[in-house]
Amino acid sequence: MTAKVIDGKAFAANVRAEVAEHVARLKEEHGLTPGLAVVLVGEDPASKVYVKNKHASTIEVGMASFEHRLDASTGEAELLALIDQLNADPKVHGILVQLPLPGHLNSELVINRIDPAKDVDGFHISNVGLLGTGQKSMVPCTPLGCLMMLRDHHGKLAGLNAVVVGRSNIVGKPMAQLLLGDSCTVTIAHSRTKDLAEVCKRADILVAAVGRPEMITGDMVRPGATVIDVGINRIERDGKAKLVGDVHYESAAAVAGAITPVPGGVGPMTIACLLANTLTACCRANGLAEPEGLTA
Ligand code: NDP
């Protein structure tokens, strides 16, 4: 069997186009422009690239982008004051603080200062609680993107066995909650899981969010399963820099029914979902109907 490749790049382009259509309509019918504020503290090179990409994508769909670049030595009080200011700004519907923050800043304190209604990353403790209790929330972008692709591929997910490898707060746990919300039977595996291969082999849906290059191999995949590879790992092979996932693509694709590639799978969906969340936040803030198909 050779798996169907789930084209996250094309899927994300469709999501962005849909968001752009909604944004145009909001402007025309309500005079509203959704706005996203991104806060970057310090000079982390990967973070700088992410922030640049987020800015470009925000502008491309017709939203307003507000960038705040702060010195690495910025103190907690100054950062919290900026967040208070963005919370109070009616032009700002979404706020994202790029992680990781420099070591002297307490990420939890900073994230929990964001107005939950503007927390487009879905990391605020209120949004985590809302998601966990099945209520309307802001959903973390990466798992939301995975859910959209899974719903598109399977139609209904109810009753399917889902295994999520990884239990981080930003991917593994919210992914498991979303799959549970769609009535999957969910198992969360992690570094202490016994016989990981056997656990993974039970999965109709296998989500890998481990951060270990090509750790999930074809012999761990149930024939016909859908494999979602969240991993982004930079490795060197044959003297060349290469981007690989947490799944060993060749061996897994030979067994799976469908699979997301790396690059071009989950990655592009993350920014697309950030835009979708900003649109949703703008609609909610103005008492307007939420865009269909772009939320959990
Ligand atoms: P974390 O490092 O926070 O979490 C990794 C998880 O994997 C942990 O729960 C850990 O278990 C588990 N794990 C580690 N080793 C093993 C093992 N040998 N067997 C089973 N489980 C193991 O990573 P993130 O969740 O932040 O990210 C995961 C991956 O997704 C990374 O490659 C990251 O780059 C990528 N990513 C991609 C995004 C995208 O946009 N596509 C966005 C965010 C992340 P334990 O808890 O027991 O330590």
Tab-separated table of C-alpha atoms and ligand atoms in Angstrom:
chain	number	residue	atom	x	y	z
A	1	MET	CA	0.000	0.000	0.000
A	2	THR	CA	1.212	3.522	-0.685
A	3	ALA	CA	-0.457	6.157	1.436
A	4	LYS	CA	-2.426	9.096	0.124
A	5	VAL	CA	-0.355	12.201	0.790
A	6	ILE	CA	-2.314	14.820	2.729
A	7	ASP	CA	-1.131	18.065	1.144
A	8	GLY	CA	-0.973	20.514	4.047
A	9	LYS	CA	0.463	23.255	1.860
A	10	ALA	CA	-2.531	23.187	-0.498
A	11	PHE	CA	-4.950	22.781	2.423
A	12	ALA	CA	-3.409	25.784	4.189
A	13	ALA	CA	-3.651	27.879	1.004
A	14	ASN	CA	-7.385	27.089	0.893
A	15	VAL	CA	-7.817	28.030	4.558
A	16	ARG	CA	-5.985	31.338	3.988
A	17	ALA	CA	-8.144	32.048	0.930
A	18	GLU	CA	-11.277	31.373	2.973
A	19	VAL	CA	-10.027	33.640	5.752
A	20	ALA	CA	-9.259	36.375	3.200
A	21	GLU	CA	-12.811	36.134	1.820
A	22	HIS	CA	-14.289	36.511	5.314
A	23	VAL	CA	-11.971	39.432	6.064
A	24	ALA	CA	-13.066	41.214	2.871
A	25	ARG	CA	-16.712	40.679	3.844
A	26	LEU	CA	-16.137	41.973	7.397
A	27	LYS	CA	-14.592	45.129	5.956
A	28	GLU	CA	-17.347	45.659	3.414
A	29	GLU	CA	-20.348	44.827	5.576
A	30	HIS	CA	-19.175	45.954	9.021
A	31	GLY	CA	-16.199	48.261	8.461
A	32	LEU	CA	-14.079	45.880	10.567
A	33	THR	CA	-10.457	44.850	10.017
A	34	PRO	CA	-9.280	41.919	12.142
A	35	GLY	CA	-5.947	42.777	13.765
A	36	LEU	CA	-3.184	40.506	15.063
A	37	ALA	CA	-0.473	41.758	17.423
A	38	VAL	CA	2.703	39.695	17.638
A	39	VAL	CA	5.183	40.324	20.441
A	40	LEU	CA	8.778	39.177	20.019
A	41	VAL	CA	11.226	39.559	22.876
A	42	GLY	CA	14.893	39.086	21.984
A	43	GLU	CA	16.792	37.869	18.961
A	44	ASP	CA	16.134	34.119	18.725
A	45	PRO	CA	16.769	33.464	15.004
A	46	ALA	CA	14.024	30.844	14.544
A	47	SER	CA	11.508	33.083	16.360
A	48	LYS	CA	12.452	36.014	14.106
A	49	VAL	CA	11.691	33.915	11.013
A	50	TYR	CA	8.340	32.771	12.476
A	51	VAL	CA	7.353	36.348	13.340
A	52	LYS	CA	8.319	37.590	9.873
A	53	ASN	CA	6.215	34.833	8.250
A	54	LYS	CA	3.268	35.556	10.523
A	55	HIS	CA	3.423	39.259	9.636
A	56	ALA	CA	3.510	38.531	5.873
A	57	SER	CA	0.609	36.040	6.080
A	58	THR	CA	-1.493	38.429	8.168
A	59	ILE	CA	-1.097	41.222	5.617
A	60	GLU	CA	-1.733	38.821	2.729
A	61	VAL	CA	-5.242	37.940	4.001
A	62	GLY	CA	-6.094	41.614	4.481
A	63	MET	CA	-5.762	41.784	8.254
A	64	ALA	CA	-3.889	44.426	10.240
A	65	SER	CA	-0.558	43.308	11.662
A	66	PHE	CA	0.959	44.974	14.719
A	67	GLU	CA	4.514	43.922	15.444
A	68	HIS	CA	6.189	44.642	18.776
A	69	ARG	CA	9.880	43.799	18.918
A	70	LEU	CA	11.360	44.206	22.357
A	71	ASP	CA	14.920	44.031	23.537
A	72	ALA	CA	16.076	40.717	25.074
A	73	SER	CA	16.636	42.536	28.377
A	74	THR	CA	13.001	43.760	28.581
A	75	GLY	CA	11.681	43.429	32.118
A	76	GLU	CA	8.515	41.655	33.177
A	77	ALA	CA	6.675	44.845	34.143
A	78	GLU	CA	7.314	46.422	30.742
A	79	LEU	CA	6.124	43.319	28.873
A	80	LEU	CA	2.999	42.998	31.029
A	81	ALA	CA	2.244	46.703	30.465
A	82	LEU	CA	2.417	46.135	26.692
A	83	ILE	CA	0.025	43.185	26.983
A	84	ASP	CA	-2.392	45.311	29.043
A	85	GLN	CA	-2.243	47.956	26.342
A	86	LEU	CA	-2.953	45.387	23.585
A	87	ASN	CA	-5.772	43.857	25.656
A	88	ALA	CA	-7.408	47.292	25.790
A	89	ASP	CA	-6.861	48.146	22.099
A	90	PRO	CA	-10.069	47.597	20.067
A	91	LYS	CA	-8.056	47.338	16.826
A	92	VAL	CA	-6.270	44.268	18.196
A	93	HIS	CA	-8.363	41.063	18.117
A	94	GLY	CA	-5.548	38.564	18.519
A	95	ILE	CA	-2.370	38.681	20.623
A	96	LEU	CA	0.507	36.265	20.234
A	97	VAL	CA	3.621	36.309	22.379
A	98	GLN	CA	6.306	34.411	20.497
A	99	LEU	CA	7.777	31.613	22.619
A	100	PRO	CA	10.280	30.812	23.975
A	101	LEU	CA	10.748	33.980	26.016
A	102	PRO	CA	14.199	34.838	27.396
A	103	GLY	CA	14.935	32.918	30.603
A	104	HIS	CA	14.334	35.812	33.027
A	105	LEU	CA	10.686	36.114	31.952
A	106	ASN	CA	7.944	33.841	33.316
A	107	SER	CA	6.059	32.555	30.239
A	108	GLU	CA	3.037	31.338	32.210
A	109	LEU	CA	2.575	34.711	33.893
A	110	VAL	CA	2.918	36.526	30.570
A	111	ILE	CA	0.566	34.226	28.618
A	112	ASN	CA	-2.042	34.337	31.378
A	113	ARG	CA	-2.022	38.141	31.238
A	114	ILE	CA	-3.464	38.035	27.688
A	115	ASP	CA	-7.224	38.559	27.494
A	116	PRO	CA	-8.444	34.948	26.867
A	117	ALA	CA	-10.733	36.252	24.097
A	118	LYS	CA	-7.617	37.569	22.281
A	119	ASP	CA	-5.422	34.553	23.069
A	120	VAL	CA	-5.148	33.266	19.483
A	121	ASP	CA	-2.490	30.706	20.471
A	122	GLY	CA	-4.987	29.124	22.884
A	123	PHE	CA	-2.397	28.790	25.654
A	124	HIS	CA	-4.180	30.852	28.353
A	125	ILE	CA	-5.260	28.732	31.300
A	126	SER	CA	-8.921	29.748	30.680
A	127	ASN	CA	-8.805	28.489	27.107
A	128	VAL	CA	-7.142	25.259	28.229
A	129	GLY	CA	-9.953	24.796	30.757
A	130	LEU	CA	-12.673	25.647	28.249
A	131	LEU	CA	-11.273	23.156	25.727
A	132	GLY	CA	-10.962	20.508	28.443
A	133	THR	CA	-14.607	20.943	29.404
A	134	GLY	CA	-15.837	20.973	25.800
A	135	GLN	CA	-16.752	24.656	25.761
A	136	LYS	CA	-16.128	27.288	23.121
A	137	SER	CA	-12.499	28.410	23.372
A	138	MET	CA	-9.482	29.586	21.430
A	139	VAL	CA	-7.830	26.380	20.216
A	140	PRO	CA	-4.035	26.026	19.805
A	141	CYS	CA	-3.164	26.449	16.126
A	142	THR	CA	-1.114	23.311	15.418
A	143	PRO	CA	-3.627	20.782	16.767
A	144	LEU	CA	-6.483	22.766	15.173
A	145	GLY	CA	-4.736	22.402	11.805
A	146	CYS	CA	-4.328	18.664	12.366
A	147	LEU	CA	-8.024	18.352	13.269
A	148	MET	CA	-9.097	20.203	10.116
A	149	MET	CA	-7.044	17.871	7.911
A	150	LEU	CA	-8.349	14.786	9.730
A	151	ARG	CA	-11.979	15.899	9.414
A	152	ASP	CA	-11.452	16.615	5.735
A	153	HIS	CA	-9.892	13.203	5.112
A	154	HIS	CA	-12.234	11.063	7.238
A	155	GLY	CA	-15.467	13.027	7.341
A	156	LYS	CA	-16.629	11.894	10.792
A	157	LEU	CA	-13.983	10.847	13.328
A	158	ALA	CA	-16.396	9.316	15.875
A	159	GLY	CA	-15.379	5.884	17.139
A	160	LEU	CA	-11.925	5.871	15.585
A	161	ASN	CA	-8.954	4.867	17.744
A	162	ALA	CA	-6.584	7.808	17.983
A	163	VAL	CA	-3.113	7.640	19.471
A	164	VAL	CA	-1.261	10.887	20.170
A	165	VAL	CA	2.451	10.440	20.856
A	166	GLY	CA	3.539	13.428	22.968
A	167	ARG	CA	1.842	15.189	25.875
A	168	SER	CA	3.041	18.786	25.600
A	169	ASN	CA	0.686	21.617	26.478
A	170	ILE	CA	1.008	23.144	23.017
A	171	VAL	CA	0.467	20.050	20.856
A	172	GLY	CA	-0.104	16.643	22.479
A	173	LYS	CA	-2.649	17.498	25.177
A	174	PRO	CA	-4.868	19.871	23.130
A	175	MET	CA	-4.705	17.436	20.183
A	176	ALA	CA	-6.001	14.665	22.434
A	177	GLN	CA	-8.791	16.937	23.728
A	178	LEU	CA	-9.859	17.853	20.206
A	179	LEU	CA	-9.947	14.213	19.093
A	180	LEU	CA	-11.956	13.340	22.210
A	181	GLY	CA	-14.294	16.213	21.356
A	182	ASP	CA	-14.883	14.518	17.992
A	183	SER	CA	-15.614	11.244	19.843
A	184	CYS	CA	-12.441	9.343	19.050
A	185	THR	CA	-11.172	6.791	21.554
A	186	VAL	CA	-7.978	8.551	22.550
A	187	THR	CA	-4.701	7.244	23.947
A	188	ILE	CA	-1.891	9.635	24.869
A	189	ALA	CA	1.581	8.088	24.715
A	190	HIS	CA	4.785	9.648	26.059
A	191	SER	CA	8.347	8.845	27.052
A	192	ARG	CA	7.257	6.464	29.825
A	193	THR	CA	4.775	4.520	27.683
A	194	LYS	CA	5.411	0.772	27.681
A	195	ASP	CA	5.640	-0.947	24.300
A	196	LEU	CA	5.045	2.177	22.234
A	197	ALA	CA	5.002	0.190	18.978
A	198	GLU	CA	2.108	-1.947	20.181
A	199	VAL	CA	0.183	1.143	21.365
A	200	CYS	CA	0.747	2.934	18.050
A	201	LYS	CA	-0.361	-0.118	16.067
A	202	ARG	CA	-3.854	0.167	17.578
A	203	ALA	CA	-4.320	3.596	16.006
A	204	ASP	CA	-6.672	4.405	13.154
A	205	ILE	CA	-5.293	7.928	13.604
A	206	LEU	CA	-1.687	8.277	14.728
A	207	VAL	CA	-0.429	11.757	15.621
A	208	ALA	CA	3.316	12.096	16.237
A	209	ALA	CA	4.387	15.141	18.273
A	210	VAL	CA	7.578	13.923	19.861
A	211	GLY	CA	10.465	16.068	18.650
A	212	ARG	CA	12.600	13.037	17.751
A	213	PRO	CA	13.600	12.684	14.108
A	214	GLU	CA	11.910	9.765	12.300
A	215	MET	CA	11.182	7.902	15.534
A	216	ILE	CA	7.842	6.449	14.402
A	217	THR	CA	8.629	3.780	11.840
A	218	GLY	CA	6.419	1.797	9.465
A	219	ASP	CA	6.357	-1.272	11.726
A	220	MET	CA	4.561	0.868	14.356
A	221	VAL	CA	1.784	1.861	11.949
A	222	ARG	CA	-1.456	-0.081	11.517
A	223	PRO	CA	-2.100	-0.845	7.832
A	224	GLY	CA	-4.432	1.820	6.417
A	225	ALA	CA	-4.029	4.214	9.374
A	226	THR	CA	-3.894	7.987	8.978
A	227	VAL	CA	-0.555	9.368	10.143
A	228	ILE	CA	-0.207	13.037	11.122
A	229	ASP	CA	3.407	14.074	11.578
A	230	VAL	CA	3.726	17.242	13.671
A	231	GLY	CA	7.496	16.981	14.067
A	232	ILE	CA	9.892	19.555	12.676
A	233	ASN	CA	13.481	18.383	13.111
A	234	ARG	CA	16.523	19.866	11.427
A	235	ILE	CA	19.105	17.148	10.790
A	236	GLU	CA	22.188	16.706	8.653
A	237	ARG	CA	22.243	13.812	6.179
A	238	ASP	CA	24.902	13.107	3.582
A	239	GLY	CA	26.481	16.426	4.511
A	240	LYS	CA	23.279	18.358	3.764
A	241	ALA	CA	20.839	20.106	6.094
A	242	LYS	CA	17.423	18.433	5.953
A	243	LEU	CA	14.023	18.907	7.564
A	244	VAL	CA	12.393	15.694	8.769
A	245	GLY	CA	9.377	14.838	10.882
A	246	ASP	CA	8.930	12.565	13.871
A	247	VAL	CA	7.781	9.841	11.458
A	248	HIS	CA	10.052	7.820	9.201
A	249	TYR	CA	8.189	8.837	6.060
A	250	GLU	CA	9.173	6.117	3.574
A	251	SER	CA	8.466	3.142	5.820
A	252	ALA	CA	5.275	4.674	7.276
A	253	ALA	CA	3.907	5.723	3.869
A	254	ALA	CA	4.303	2.136	2.668
A	255	VAL	CA	1.813	0.962	5.334
A	256	ALA	CA	-0.447	3.939	6.121
A	257	GLY	CA	-3.670	4.853	4.319
A	258	ALA	CA	-2.829	8.561	4.452
A	259	ILE	CA	0.093	10.601	5.729
A	260	THR	CA	1.229	14.210	6.069
A	261	PRO	CA	4.707	14.945	4.682
A	262	VAL	CA	7.405	17.092	6.302
A	263	PRO	CA	7.790	19.753	5.081
A	264	GLY	CA	4.418	20.592	3.536
A	265	GLY	CA	2.090	18.890	6.011
A	266	VAL	CA	1.191	20.229	9.447
A	267	GLY	CA	3.644	23.169	9.335
A	268	PRO	CA	1.792	25.406	6.842
A	269	MET	CA	-1.507	24.737	8.649
A	270	THR	CA	-0.243	26.294	11.878
A	271	ILE	CA	-0.028	29.849	10.500
A	272	ALA	CA	-3.254	29.375	8.526
A	273	CYS	CA	-5.006	28.457	11.796
A	274	LEU	CA	-3.499	31.458	13.562
A	275	LEU	CA	-5.208	33.639	10.950
A	276	ALA	CA	-8.425	31.631	11.314
A	277	ASN	CA	-8.305	32.143	15.104
A	278	THR	CA	-7.758	35.894	14.694
A	279	LEU	CA	-10.781	36.057	12.401
A	280	THR	CA	-12.835	34.041	14.895
A	281	ALA	CA	-11.733	36.335	17.747
A	282	CYS	CA	-12.768	39.405	15.730
A	283	CYS	CA	-16.199	37.921	14.949
A	284	ARG	CA	-16.769	36.955	18.591
A	285	ALA	CA	-15.640	40.377	19.858
A	286	ASN	CA	-18.202	42.020	17.602
A	287	GLY	CA	-21.079	39.606	18.238
A	288	LEU	CA	-20.967	38.279	14.672
A	289	ALA	CA	-21.396	34.678	13.481
A	290	GLU	CA	-18.167	32.692	13.485
A	291	PRO	CA	-16.725	31.506	10.188
A	292	GLU	CA	-17.876	27.936	9.549
A	293	GLY	CA	-15.274	25.191	9.225
A	294	LEU	CA	-12.468	27.347	10.630
A	295	THR	CA	-13.013	26.571	14.313
A	296	ALA	CA	-13.050	23.383	16.360
B	1	NDP	P1	7.873	18.697	23.582
B	1	NDP	O1	9.334	18.434	23.643
B	1	NDP	O2	7.266	19.726	24.452
B	1	NDP	O3	7.111	17.319	23.885
B	1	NDP	C1	7.553	16.112	23.345
B	1	NDP	C2	6.698	14.979	23.864
B	1	NDP	O4	7.193	13.772	23.286
B	1	NDP	C3	6.770	14.817	25.371
B	1	NDP	O5	5.474	14.621	25.897
B	1	NDP	C4	7.637	13.573	25.567
B	1	NDP	O6	7.247	12.754	26.654
B	1	NDP	C5	7.369	12.807	24.287
B	1	NDP	N1	8.496	11.930	23.987
B	1	NDP	C6	9.808	12.252	23.947
B	1	NDP	N2	10.535	11.168	23.662
B	1	NDP	C7	9.683	10.137	23.538
B	1	NDP	C8	9.837	8.760	23.263
B	1	NDP	N3	11.045	8.219	23.060
B	1	NDP	N4	8.743	7.988	23.210
B	1	NDP	C9	7.529	8.524	23.400
B	1	NDP	N5	7.302	9.817	23.665
B	1	NDP	C10	8.385	10.623	23.745
B	1	NDP	O7	7.557	18.951	22.051
B	1	NDP	P2	6.332	19.735	21.341
B	1	NDP	O8	5.047	19.059	21.648
B	1	NDP	O9	6.477	21.174	21.567
B	1	NDP	O10	6.711	19.462	19.825
B	1	NDP	C11	6.734	18.176	19.266
B	1	NDP	C12	7.247	18.238	17.857
B	1	NDP	O11	6.369	19.026	17.076
B	1	NDP	C13	8.619	18.908	17.696
B	1	NDP	O12	9.307	18.259	16.623
B	1	NDP	C14	8.297	20.326	17.314
B	1	NDP	O13	9.315	20.927	16.551
B	1	NDP	C15	7.076	20.105	16.482
B	1	NDP	N6	6.152	21.252	16.410
B	1	NDP	C16	5.682	21.579	15.187
B	1	NDP	C17	4.793	22.596	15.030
B	1	NDP	C18	4.265	22.896	13.666
B	1	NDP	O14	3.842	23.984	13.414
B	1	NDP	N7	4.248	21.910	12.774
B	1	NDP	C19	4.362	23.414	16.173
B	1	NDP	C20	4.839	22.945	17.447
B	1	NDP	C21	5.729	21.898	17.536
B	1	NDP	P3	7.426	13.209	28.202
B	1	NDP	O15	6.304	14.188	28.439
B	1	NDP	O16	7.249	11.930	28.942
B	1	NDP	O17	8.769	13.815	28.323
